[in-house]
Structures are given as C-alpha cells and as structure tokens.
Coordinates of C-alpha atoms in Angstrom, one line a residue:
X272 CA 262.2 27.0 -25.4
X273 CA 261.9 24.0 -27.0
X274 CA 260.9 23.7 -30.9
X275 CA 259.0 21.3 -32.3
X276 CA 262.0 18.9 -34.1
X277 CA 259.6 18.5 -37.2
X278 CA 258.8 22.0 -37.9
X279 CA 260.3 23.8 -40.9
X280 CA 262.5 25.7 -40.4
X281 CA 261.4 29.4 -40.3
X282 CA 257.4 28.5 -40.4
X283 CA 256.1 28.9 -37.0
X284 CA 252.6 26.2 -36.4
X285 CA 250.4 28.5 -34.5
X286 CA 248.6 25.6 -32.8
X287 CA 251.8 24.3 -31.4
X288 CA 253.1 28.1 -30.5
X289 CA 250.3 28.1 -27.7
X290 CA 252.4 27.1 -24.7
X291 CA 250.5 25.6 -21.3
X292 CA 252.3 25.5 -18.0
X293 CA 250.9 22.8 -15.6
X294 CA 251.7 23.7 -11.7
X295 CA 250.3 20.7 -9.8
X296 CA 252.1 19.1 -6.9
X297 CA 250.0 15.5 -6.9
X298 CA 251.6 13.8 -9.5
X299 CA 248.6 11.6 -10.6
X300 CA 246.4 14.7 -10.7
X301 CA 248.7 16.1 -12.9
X302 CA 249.6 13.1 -15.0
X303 CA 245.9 13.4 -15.9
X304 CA 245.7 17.0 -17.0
X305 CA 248.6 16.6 -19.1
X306 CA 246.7 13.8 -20.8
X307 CA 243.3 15.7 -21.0
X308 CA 245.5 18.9 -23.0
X309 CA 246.7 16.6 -25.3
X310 CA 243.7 17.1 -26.7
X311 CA 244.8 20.2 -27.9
X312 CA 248.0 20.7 -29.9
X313 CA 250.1 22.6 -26.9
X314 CA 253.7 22.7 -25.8
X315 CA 253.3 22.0 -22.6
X316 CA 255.5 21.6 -19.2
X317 CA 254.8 20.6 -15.4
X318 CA 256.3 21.8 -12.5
X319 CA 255.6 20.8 -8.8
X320 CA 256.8 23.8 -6.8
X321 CA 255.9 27.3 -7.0
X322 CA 259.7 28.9 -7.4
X323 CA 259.8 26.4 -10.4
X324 CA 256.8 27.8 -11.9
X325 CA 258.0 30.7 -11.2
X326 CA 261.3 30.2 -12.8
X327 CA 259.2 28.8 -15.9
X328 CA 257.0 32.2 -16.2
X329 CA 259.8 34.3 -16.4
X330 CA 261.7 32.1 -18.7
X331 CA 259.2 30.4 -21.1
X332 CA 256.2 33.0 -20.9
X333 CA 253.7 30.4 -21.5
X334 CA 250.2 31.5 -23.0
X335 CA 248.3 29.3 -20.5
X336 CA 249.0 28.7 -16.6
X337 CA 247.2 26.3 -14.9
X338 CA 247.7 26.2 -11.1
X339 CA 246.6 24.0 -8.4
X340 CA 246.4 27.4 -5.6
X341 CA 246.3 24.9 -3.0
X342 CA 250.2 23.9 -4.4
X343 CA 252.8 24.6 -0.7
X344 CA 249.7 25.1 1.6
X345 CA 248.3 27.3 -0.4
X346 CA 251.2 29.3 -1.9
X347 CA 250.7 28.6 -5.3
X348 CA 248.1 31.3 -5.1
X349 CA 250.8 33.8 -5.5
X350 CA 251.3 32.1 -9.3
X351 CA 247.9 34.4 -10.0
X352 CA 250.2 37.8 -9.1
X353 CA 253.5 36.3 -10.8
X354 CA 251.3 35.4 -13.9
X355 CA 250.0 39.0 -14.2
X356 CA 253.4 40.7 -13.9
X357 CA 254.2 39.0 -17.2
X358 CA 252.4 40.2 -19.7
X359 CA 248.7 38.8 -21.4
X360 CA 248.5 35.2 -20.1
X361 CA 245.5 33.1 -19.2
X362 CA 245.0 31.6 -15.7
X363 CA 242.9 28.9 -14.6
X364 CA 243.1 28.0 -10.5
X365 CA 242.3 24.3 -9.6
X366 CA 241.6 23.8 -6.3
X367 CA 240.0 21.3 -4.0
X368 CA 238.1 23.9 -1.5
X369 CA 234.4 24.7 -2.0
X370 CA 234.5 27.5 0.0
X371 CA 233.3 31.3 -1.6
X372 CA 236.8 32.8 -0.4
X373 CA 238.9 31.2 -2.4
X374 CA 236.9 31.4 -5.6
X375 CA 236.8 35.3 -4.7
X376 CA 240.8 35.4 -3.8
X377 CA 241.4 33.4 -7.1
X378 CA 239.3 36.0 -9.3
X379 CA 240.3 39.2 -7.6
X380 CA 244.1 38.2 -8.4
X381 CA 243.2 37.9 -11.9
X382 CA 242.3 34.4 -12.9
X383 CA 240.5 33.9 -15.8
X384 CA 238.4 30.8 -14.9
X385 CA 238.2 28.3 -11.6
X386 CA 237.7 24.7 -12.1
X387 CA 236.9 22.5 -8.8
X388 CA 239.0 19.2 -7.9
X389 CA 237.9 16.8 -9.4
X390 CA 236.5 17.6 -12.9
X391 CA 235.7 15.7 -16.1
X392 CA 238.1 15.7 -18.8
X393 CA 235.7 17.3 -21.3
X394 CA 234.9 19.7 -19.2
X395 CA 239.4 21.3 -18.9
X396 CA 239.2 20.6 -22.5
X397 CA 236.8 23.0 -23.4
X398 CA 237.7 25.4 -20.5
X399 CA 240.9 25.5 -21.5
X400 CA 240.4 26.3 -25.2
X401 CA 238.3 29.3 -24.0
X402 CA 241.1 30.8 -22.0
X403 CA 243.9 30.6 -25.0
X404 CA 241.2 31.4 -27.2
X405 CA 240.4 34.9 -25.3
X406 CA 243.7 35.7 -24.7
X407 CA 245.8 34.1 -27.1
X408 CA 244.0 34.8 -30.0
X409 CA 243.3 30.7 -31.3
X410 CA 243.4 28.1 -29.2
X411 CA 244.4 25.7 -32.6
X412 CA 243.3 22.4 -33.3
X413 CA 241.1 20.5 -31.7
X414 CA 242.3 16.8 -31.0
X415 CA 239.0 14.7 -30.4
X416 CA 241.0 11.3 -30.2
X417 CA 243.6 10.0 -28.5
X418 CA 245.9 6.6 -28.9
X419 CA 246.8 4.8 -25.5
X420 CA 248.3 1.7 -26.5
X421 CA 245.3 0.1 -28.7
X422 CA 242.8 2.5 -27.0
X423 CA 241.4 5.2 -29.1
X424 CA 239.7 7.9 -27.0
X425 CA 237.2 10.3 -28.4
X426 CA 236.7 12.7 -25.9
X427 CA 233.4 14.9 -28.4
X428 CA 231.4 11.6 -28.3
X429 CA 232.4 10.1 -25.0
X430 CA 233.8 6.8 -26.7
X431 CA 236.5 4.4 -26.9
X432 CA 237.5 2.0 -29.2
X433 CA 238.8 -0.7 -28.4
X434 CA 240.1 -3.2 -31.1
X435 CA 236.6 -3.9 -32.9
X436 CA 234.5 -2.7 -30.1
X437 CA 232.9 0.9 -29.7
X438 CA 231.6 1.5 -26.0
X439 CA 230.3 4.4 -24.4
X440 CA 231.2 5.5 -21.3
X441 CA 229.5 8.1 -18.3
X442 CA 231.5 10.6 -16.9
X443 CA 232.3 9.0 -14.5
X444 CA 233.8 6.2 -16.5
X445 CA 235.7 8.5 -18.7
X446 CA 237.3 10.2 -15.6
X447 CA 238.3 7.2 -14.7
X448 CA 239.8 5.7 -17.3
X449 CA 241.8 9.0 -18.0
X450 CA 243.0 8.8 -14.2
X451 CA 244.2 5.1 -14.8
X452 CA 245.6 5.8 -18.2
X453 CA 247.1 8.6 -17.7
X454 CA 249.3 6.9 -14.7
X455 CA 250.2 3.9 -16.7
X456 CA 252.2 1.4 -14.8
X457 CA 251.7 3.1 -11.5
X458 CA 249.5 2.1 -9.1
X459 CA 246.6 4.1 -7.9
X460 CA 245.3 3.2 -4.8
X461 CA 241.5 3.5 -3.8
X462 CA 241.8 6.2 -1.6
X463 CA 243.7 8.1 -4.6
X464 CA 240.7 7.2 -7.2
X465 CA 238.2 8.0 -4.4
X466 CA 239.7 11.4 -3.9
X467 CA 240.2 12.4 -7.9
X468 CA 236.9 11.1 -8.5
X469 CA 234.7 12.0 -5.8
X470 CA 236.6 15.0 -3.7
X471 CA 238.1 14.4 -0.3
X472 CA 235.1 16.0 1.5
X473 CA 232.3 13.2 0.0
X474 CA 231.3 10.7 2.0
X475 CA 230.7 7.1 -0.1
X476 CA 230.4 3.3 0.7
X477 CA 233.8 1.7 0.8
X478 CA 233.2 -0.7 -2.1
X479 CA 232.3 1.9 -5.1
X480 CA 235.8 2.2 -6.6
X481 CA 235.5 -1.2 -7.1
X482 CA 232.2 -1.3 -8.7
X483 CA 233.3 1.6 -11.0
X484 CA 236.5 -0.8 -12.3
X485 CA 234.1 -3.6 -12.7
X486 CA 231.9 -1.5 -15.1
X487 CA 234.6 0.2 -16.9
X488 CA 236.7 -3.2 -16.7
X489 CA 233.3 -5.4 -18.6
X490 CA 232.6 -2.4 -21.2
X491 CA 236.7 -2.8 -22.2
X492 CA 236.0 -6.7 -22.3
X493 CA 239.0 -6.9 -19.8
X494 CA 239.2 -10.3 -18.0
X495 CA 240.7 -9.3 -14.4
X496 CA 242.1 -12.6 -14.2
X497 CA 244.8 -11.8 -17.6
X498 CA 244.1 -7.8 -17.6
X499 CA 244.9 -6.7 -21.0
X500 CA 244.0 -2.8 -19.5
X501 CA 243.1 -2.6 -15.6
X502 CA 244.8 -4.7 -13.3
X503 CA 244.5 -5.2 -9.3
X504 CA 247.2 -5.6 -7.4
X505 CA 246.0 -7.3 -4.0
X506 CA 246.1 -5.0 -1.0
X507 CA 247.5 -2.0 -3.0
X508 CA 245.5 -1.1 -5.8
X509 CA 244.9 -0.8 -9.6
X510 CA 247.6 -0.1 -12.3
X511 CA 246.7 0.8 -16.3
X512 CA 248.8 -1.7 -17.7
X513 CA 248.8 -0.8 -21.5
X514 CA 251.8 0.6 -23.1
X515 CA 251.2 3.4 -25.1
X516 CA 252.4 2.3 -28.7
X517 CA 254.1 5.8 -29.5
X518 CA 255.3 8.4 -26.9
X519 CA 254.1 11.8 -27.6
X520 CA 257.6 13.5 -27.3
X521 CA 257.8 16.5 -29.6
X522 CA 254.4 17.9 -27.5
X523 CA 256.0 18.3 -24.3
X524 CA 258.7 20.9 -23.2
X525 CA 260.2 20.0 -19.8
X526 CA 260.3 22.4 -17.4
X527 CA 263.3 23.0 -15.1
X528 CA 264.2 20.3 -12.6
X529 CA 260.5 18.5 -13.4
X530 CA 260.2 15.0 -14.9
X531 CA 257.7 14.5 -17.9
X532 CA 254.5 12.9 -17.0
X533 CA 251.6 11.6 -18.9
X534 CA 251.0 9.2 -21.9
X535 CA 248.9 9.5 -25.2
X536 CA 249.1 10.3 -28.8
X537 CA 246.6 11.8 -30.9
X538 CA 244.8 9.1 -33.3
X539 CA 245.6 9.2 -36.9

C-alpha cells in the first residue's frame, strides 16, 4: 500500500488510514464518486473489472468497498461474498435497477447499505461516512469544501464560490456540476448527463439537459460564447473546461492495472 509521502515517519493519520475501494465500470460515473469521497480524507483506488477488485481486496484490505453490482452483467455482485471472506469491511452496492430483488440479493450477501443510480453527492457523502464509521471505527475528517480550478465547493451548504460570487445551487445543479467537474476535459454527452442525472428508465423532454447547463451556466456567470467553466461542443456535447489548480496526488492509491480518475482538492 501506498503511504501518504508527507506523513511522519512512524505516526500513522487515522483519517487517511481509512482505505475506499471504488469498483465502477462507467468511467464518468466513477470519475464522480471519486470526487464526491474527496470529501472525506481516504486513500482511495478504482478498478473497472471484478478480478481487479478482487485482486485489490485481497491485497490492499480496503476498509470501504463500493461496488457498482451491475459491473460484467451483473458479476460484480459476487464483490459482496469476496468482501466478506476478508475480514470486517463495509459494503455499499450501487446499482441502476429498482427492482426488490436485487436490493434483497445485495443485503442478504452482506452489504451494508444500497444507494440507487443516480444519487446526489451529499447524499454518498454522508452514506459513506456511516459505513467506515460502523465498521471502521471513525470515518475522520470531514472535508466540506473542495478546490476545482477557482471553484470552491461546499458540499454542507450546497454552495459554490466562484471568484467573488456565492451561488446556491438545487440538487440537481450540484449533481451536475460534480458530473461535469469531475470529468474535466472530457466530454459528456447528453445522453450520458441524462442517464447520471435522471436514470435510464425516466422518460423527459429532449431539451432539459440543456436547460439544466443554462441554469447552472448563468448562476457561474459563464458566457457560453468564451466558457471560462462549461463549454458545448456542437453535435457532441459539454466538457468542464477548468483546470484544477493542484492535483490531489498523495489521496489516491492506484489500483492494479486501473488509471487514476477524478480531480479536486480540499480548500484551504
């Protein structure tokens, strides 16, 4: 395992001894989770394929797993089993089905909680915290703010700041702008926003992606025409084009064969 490069030596940080193992095989999905835990102070790795995660449990013995069971149609279920075989460790199941089976299948294996696809931030943040909390012992420090380039995030009052201007934002907004920020420099396409945002099964006018980055776009003061944060990119999309001023390094462990993902520091 990894060690944080500016710890003393010998003097073990509790808060960044809780270690958080991300198994999610959409990459944008997952590039936002990773943002929302910086919110906590976790070592944390991603992995896309269940052997990896598998290879990762065994090896790193993280104190948090957070699967997506719907990972290789399905098989990422079996993460549940693997996770118990190792010991006290928390488990949270993502998943995009509504159904009553799966939730059952997911809590008869052993998980500890179930969160539905898609989700606020606030709402992982807190879940999250409860899990390493119950069977870690303390779940550390609570980050409330995050850096993104010149954005500071405060996820416990649902507020950015950006430059000299405080805005609030729904849920809805924030979810958003954590999906685009998260994926800086990539570009999200609306049938990728409309699915992290409103679920694959709900059925919405064509245009409300766009009206969503309108909103969020005027409370940032960002002029689409020279995007300082949200830009579209004609028949494709919308990219987060702010680079984050600081890469957050040190927090993230990689996992075997799995690239890092996500941006964001915690404001000073």
């Amino acid at each position: 395992m990894a060690e944080d490069p500016g710890a003393t030596p010998g003097v073990r940080d509790p808060a960044r001894s809780v270690r958080v193992l991300l198994v999610v095989g959409d990459k944008p999905l997952a590039n936002t989770i990773d943002l929302t835990l910086r919110h906590g102070r976790y070592l944390r790795r991603v992995t896309v394929t269940v052997d990896g995660a598998k290879a990762a449990i065994a090896e790193w013995k993280p104190n948090l797993l957070i699967v997506d069971i719907d990972t290789e149609a399905g098989c990422g279920i079996q993460l549940i089993d693997e996770a118990r075989n190792h010991g006290p460790m928390g488990v949270i199941a993502l998943t995009r089905r509504s159904d009553l089976r799966g939730k059952l299948d997911a809590f008869e294996r052993g998980a500890d909680d179930y969160i539905g696809i898609p989700f606020v931030p606030d709402d992982l943040v807190v879940r999250a915290r409860a899990v390493i909390r119950r069977t870690h012992g303390s779940a550390g420090e609570l980050v409330p703010r995050l850096r993104i380039g010149d954005l500071e995030i405060d996820v416990l009052n649902r507020k950015v700041v950006a430059g000299e201007h405080e805005l609030h934002l729904t849920s809805l907004e924030q979810a958003l702008l954590y999906l685009l920020a998260a994926n800086t420099g990539s570009i999200l396409t609306r049938e990728q926003i409309l699915d992290a945002l409103w679920g694959t099964d709900f059925v919405i006018e064509s245009n409300v992606v766009d009206r969503h980055v309108r909103a969020l776009r005027a409370k940032l003061q960002n002029d689409w025409h020279k995007p300082r944060y949200i830009e579209t990119v004609p028949g494709a999309g919308y990219r987060f084009v702010s680079v984050p001023e600081v890469e957050d390094r040190e927090a993230t462990a990689p996992a075997p064969g799995a690239a890092l993902v996500g941006v964001g520091d915690p404001a000073p």
